[in-house]
Amino acid sequence: AQKITQTQPGMFVQEKEAVTLDCTYDTSDPSYGLFWYKQPSSGEMIFLIYQGSYDQQNATEGRYSLNFQKARKSANLVISASQLGDSAMYFCAMKGLSTLTFGKGTMLLVSP
Amino acid sequence: DGGITQSPKYLFRKEGQNVTLSCEQNLNHDAMYWYRQDPGQGLRLIYYSQIVNDFQKGDIAEGYSVSREKKESFPLTVTSAQKNPTAFYLCASRITSGSYNEQFFGPGTRLTVL
């Protein structure tokens, strides 16, 4: 069975600072993938970034990067230069054969 | 404009009534999914379908039913057997071939049972 753990219920950061959102996972599959999604207050889920278990380099997408430490089973999301619009819920998810398993999320609040 | 539509955005029903939530996609995606989200919680999988006329139960299928008669449509019925149906419901789809196949989500339907 796959499991995703996000231990930070909420995080505060000042505008323009970097922030790291934690995600640890557990799986017995040798091949897996990890996603991060953003959920603003409006409710839609927005795909941010993906990391495959065999990818040699950490994924990056603009201001988002994934700090992937396979031995520690962690896939932390790093947001550089936070903006007010980054305030939202953030979910880490693991890809199974056909489905995704989600963590409980971290609420990020960016202050001016 | 390609995307996923869910209607309505807000839905109110009386206890004991069945209600059907709509999900339509024009992305030509093969697989479609229904999730339930409760306050402060992550998403839990209700049902999913990878091809037309076939679907599988997710982690919390009890009290729900689905159909997949067309590739574009995957309606979810919340039956009176669902003990606590008030929640936010999200529909998603993805293509099953290619690279990492992220799921694309609709805007969601907030169901309140009175």
Short mmCIF file of C-alpha atoms in Angstrom, two decimals:
data_model
loop_
_atom_site.label_atom_id
_atom_site.label_comp_id
_atom_site.label_asym_id
_atom_site.label_seq_id
_atom_site.Cartn_x
_atom_site.Cartn_y
_atom_site.Cartn_z
CA ALA A 1 0.00 0.00 0.00
CA GLN A 2 1.14 3.51 -0.72
CA LYS A 3 1.17 6.25 1.88
CA ILE A 4 1.84 9.97 1.74
CA THR A 5 2.55 12.02 4.85
CA GLN A 6 2.52 15.79 5.05
CA THR A 7 3.38 16.76 8.62
CA GLN A 8 2.93 20.54 8.36
CA PRO A 9 -0.74 21.53 8.68
CA GLY A 10 0.15 25.16 8.07
CA MET A 11 3.12 27.28 7.07
CA PHE A 12 3.68 31.03 7.10
CA VAL A 13 6.17 32.84 4.88
CA GLN A 14 6.85 36.43 3.99
CA GLU A 15 6.59 37.59 0.44
CA LYS A 16 9.79 37.07 -1.60
CA GLU A 17 11.16 34.46 0.79
CA ALA A 18 11.62 30.80 -0.07
CA VAL A 19 9.57 28.08 1.63
CA THR A 20 9.83 24.29 1.79
CA LEU A 21 6.77 22.08 2.12
CA ASP A 22 7.51 18.60 3.41
CA CYS A 23 6.31 15.31 1.95
CA THR A 24 7.38 11.81 2.90
CA TYR A 25 6.13 8.68 1.24
CA ASP A 26 6.07 4.94 1.62
CA THR A 27 5.76 2.38 -1.14
CA SER A 28 7.08 -1.05 -2.00
CA ASP A 29 7.01 -0.35 -5.74
CA PRO A 30 10.43 0.17 -7.30
CA SER A 31 8.93 2.51 -9.90
CA TYR A 32 6.75 5.38 -8.75
CA GLY A 33 6.04 9.04 -9.32
CA LEU A 34 5.33 11.97 -7.06
CA PHE A 35 3.16 14.98 -7.83
CA TRP A 36 2.52 18.30 -6.16
CA TYR A 37 -0.78 20.09 -6.63
CA LYS A 38 -1.93 23.53 -5.48
CA GLN A 39 -5.51 24.15 -4.37
CA PRO A 40 -6.49 27.83 -4.05
CA SER A 41 -9.56 28.81 -2.05
CA SER A 42 -11.68 28.47 -5.20
CA GLY A 43 -11.19 24.71 -4.98
CA GLU A 44 -9.67 23.64 -8.27
CA MET A 45 -6.52 21.50 -8.17
CA ILE A 46 -3.60 22.85 -10.17
CA PHE A 47 -0.72 20.57 -11.17
CA LEU A 48 2.66 22.05 -10.22
CA ILE A 49 5.46 19.53 -10.64
CA TYR A 50 6.28 15.84 -11.08
CA GLN A 51 9.23 13.66 -10.06
CA GLY A 52 9.75 10.12 -11.29
CA SER A 53 11.57 7.66 -9.07
CA TYR A 54 14.19 7.01 -11.74
CA ASP A 55 14.72 10.63 -12.71
CA GLN A 56 18.37 11.52 -12.30
CA GLN A 57 17.79 15.17 -11.53
CA ASN A 58 15.40 16.98 -9.24
CA ALA A 59 12.42 18.40 -11.08
CA THR A 60 12.06 22.15 -11.55
CA GLU A 61 9.22 24.24 -12.99
CA GLY A 62 9.76 27.96 -12.78
CA ARG A 63 9.71 28.97 -9.09
CA TYR A 64 8.89 25.41 -8.04
CA SER A 65 11.51 22.75 -7.44
CA LEU A 66 11.33 19.33 -5.88
CA ASN A 67 13.96 18.26 -3.37
CA PHE A 68 13.85 14.52 -3.99
CA GLN A 69 15.78 12.35 -1.51
CA LYS A 70 15.06 8.77 -2.45
CA ALA A 71 16.89 7.13 0.45
CA ARG A 72 14.92 9.25 2.93
CA LYS A 73 11.69 8.74 0.93
CA SER A 74 11.05 12.45 0.86
CA ALA A 75 9.89 14.74 -1.94
CA ASN A 76 9.77 18.25 -0.56
CA LEU A 77 8.41 21.14 -2.61
CA VAL A 78 10.49 24.31 -2.61
CA ILE A 79 8.87 27.56 -3.68
CA SER A 80 11.34 30.32 -4.29
CA ALA A 81 10.50 34.03 -4.04
CA SER A 82 7.01 33.51 -2.59
CA GLN A 83 4.19 35.65 -3.92
CA LEU A 84 0.85 36.56 -2.33
CA GLY A 85 -0.86 34.40 -4.94
CA ASP A 86 0.96 31.35 -3.60
CA SER A 87 -1.35 31.30 -0.57
CA ALA A 88 -3.23 28.02 -0.95
CA MET A 89 -3.38 24.39 0.11
CA TYR A 90 -0.62 22.21 -1.29
CA PHE A 91 -0.97 18.47 -1.75
CA CYS A 92 1.66 15.85 -2.36
CA ALA A 93 0.46 12.75 -4.22
CA MET A 94 1.94 9.44 -5.31
CA LYS A 95 1.14 7.70 -8.57
CA GLY A 96 0.02 4.10 -8.35
CA LEU A 97 -0.84 1.79 -11.22
CA SER A 98 -3.88 3.82 -12.24
CA THR A 99 -4.63 6.12 -9.33
CA LEU A 100 -3.17 8.81 -7.08
CA THR A 101 -2.80 8.68 -3.31
CA PHE A 102 -2.92 12.13 -1.71
CA GLY A 103 -1.53 13.49 1.52
CA LYS A 104 -3.66 15.64 3.80
CA GLY A 105 -2.10 18.84 2.58
CA THR A 106 -0.30 21.89 3.92
CA MET A 107 -1.90 25.33 4.06
CA LEU A 108 0.58 28.01 2.99
CA LEU A 109 -0.05 31.64 3.88
CA VAL A 110 2.14 34.31 2.30
CA SER A 111 2.17 37.65 4.09
CA PRO A 112 3.16 41.03 2.60
CA ASP B 1 -10.97 25.64 -24.85
CA GLY B 2 -10.21 22.15 -23.56
CA GLY B 3 -11.01 21.26 -20.00
CA ILE B 4 -13.22 19.58 -17.45
CA THR B 5 -16.57 20.97 -16.45
CA GLN B 6 -18.51 20.08 -13.35
CA SER B 7 -21.99 21.25 -12.71
CA PRO B 8 -23.45 22.67 -10.66
CA LYS B 9 -20.85 24.44 -8.51
CA TYR B 10 -23.12 24.33 -5.45
CA LEU B 11 -25.81 21.73 -4.84
CA PHE B 12 -28.28 21.42 -2.00
CA ARG B 13 -30.38 18.33 -1.36
CA LYS B 14 -32.62 17.00 1.32
CA GLU B 15 -31.56 13.98 3.29
CA GLY B 16 -32.70 10.73 1.69
CA GLN B 17 -32.63 12.02 -1.90
CA ASN B 18 -30.31 10.69 -4.56
CA VAL B 19 -28.34 13.35 -6.43
CA THR B 20 -26.22 13.15 -9.59
CA LEU B 21 -23.10 15.25 -10.11
CA SER B 22 -22.05 15.95 -13.66
CA CYS B 23 -18.50 15.69 -15.04
CA GLU B 24 -17.67 16.30 -18.71
CA GLN B 25 -14.25 16.56 -20.39
CA ASN B 26 -13.26 17.52 -23.92
CA LEU B 27 -9.59 16.63 -23.52
CA ASN B 28 -10.00 13.23 -25.18
CA HIS B 29 -8.69 11.64 -22.00
CA ASP B 30 -9.17 7.93 -21.44
CA ALA B 31 -9.36 7.80 -17.67
CA MET B 32 -11.70 9.69 -15.36
CA TYR B 33 -11.85 9.90 -11.58
CA TRP B 34 -14.11 11.05 -8.77
CA TYR B 35 -12.73 12.28 -5.45
CA ARG B 36 -14.28 13.43 -2.25
CA GLN B 37 -12.67 16.13 -0.10
CA ASP B 38 -13.73 16.91 3.47
CA PRO B 39 -12.59 20.07 5.33
CA GLY B 40 -8.91 19.94 6.22
CA GLN B 41 -8.47 16.61 4.47
CA GLY B 42 -6.83 15.33 1.36
CA LEU B 43 -8.64 13.81 -1.59
CA ARG B 44 -10.10 10.34 -1.30
CA LEU B 45 -10.88 8.27 -4.38
CA ILE B 46 -14.50 7.22 -4.87
CA TYR B 47 -14.54 5.61 -8.35
CA TYR B 48 -12.45 5.64 -11.49
CA SER B 49 -12.82 4.52 -15.06
CA GLN B 50 -10.10 3.82 -17.61
CA ILE B 51 -12.31 2.97 -20.57
CA VAL B 52 -15.92 3.36 -21.59
CA ASN B 53 -18.37 0.95 -19.95
CA ASP B 54 -15.87 -0.06 -17.29
CA PHE B 55 -15.13 1.40 -13.84
CA GLN B 56 -13.54 0.39 -10.55
CA LYS B 57 -14.25 1.18 -6.92
CA GLY B 58 -11.88 3.43 -5.08
CA ASP B 59 -11.28 3.65 -1.35
CA ILE B 60 -14.70 5.02 -0.37
CA ALA B 61 -17.20 3.73 -2.98
CA GLU B 62 -19.98 2.77 -0.56
CA GLY B 63 -23.08 4.88 -1.11
CA TYR B 64 -21.98 6.08 -4.54
CA SER B 65 -22.55 4.87 -8.10
CA VAL B 66 -21.14 5.87 -11.49
CA SER B 67 -21.57 5.19 -15.18
CA ARG B 68 -19.27 5.66 -18.18
CA GLU B 69 -21.41 5.40 -21.30
CA LYS B 70 -19.38 8.00 -23.21
CA LYS B 71 -15.68 8.80 -23.14
CA GLU B 72 -16.43 12.45 -22.32
CA SER B 73 -18.80 11.89 -19.42
CA PHE B 74 -18.51 10.30 -15.97
CA PRO B 75 -21.49 11.21 -13.76
CA LEU B 76 -21.49 10.39 -10.05
CA THR B 77 -24.67 9.56 -8.16
CA VAL B 78 -24.68 10.10 -4.43
CA THR B 79 -27.31 7.75 -3.09
CA SER B 80 -29.31 7.87 0.11
CA ALA B 81 -27.11 5.04 1.37
CA GLN B 82 -24.18 7.46 1.74
CA LYS B 83 -24.21 8.29 5.45
CA ASN B 84 -22.46 11.65 5.33
CA PRO B 85 -22.64 13.04 1.78
CA THR B 86 -21.93 16.71 2.52
CA ALA B 87 -18.50 17.35 0.97
CA PHE B 88 -16.59 18.86 -1.94
CA TYR B 89 -16.49 16.57 -4.96
CA LEU B 90 -13.77 16.78 -7.58
CA CYS B 91 -13.68 15.10 -10.96
CA ALA B 92 -10.41 14.49 -12.79
CA SER B 93 -9.18 12.97 -16.02
CA ARG B 94 -5.90 11.93 -17.57
CA ILE B 95 -4.51 10.44 -20.71
CA THR B 96 -3.23 6.93 -20.16
CA SER B 97 -0.39 6.93 -22.69
CA GLY B 98 2.76 9.04 -22.62
CA SER B 99 4.99 10.28 -19.84
CA TYR B 100 3.84 10.99 -16.35
CA ASN B 101 0.17 11.49 -17.09
CA GLU B 102 -0.86 14.05 -14.53
CA GLN B 103 -4.50 14.25 -13.63
CA PHE B 104 -6.40 17.36 -14.69
CA PHE B 105 -9.13 18.48 -12.35
CA GLY B 106 -12.49 20.16 -12.75
CA PRO B 107 -13.61 23.10 -10.59
CA GLY B 108 -15.55 20.87 -8.19
CA THR B 109 -19.09 20.63 -6.85
CA ARG B 110 -19.87 21.48 -3.25
CA LEU B 111 -22.72 19.27 -2.09
CA THR B 112 -24.68 20.12 1.04
CA VAL B 113 -27.30 17.73 2.32
CA LEU B 114 -29.81 19.35 4.66
#
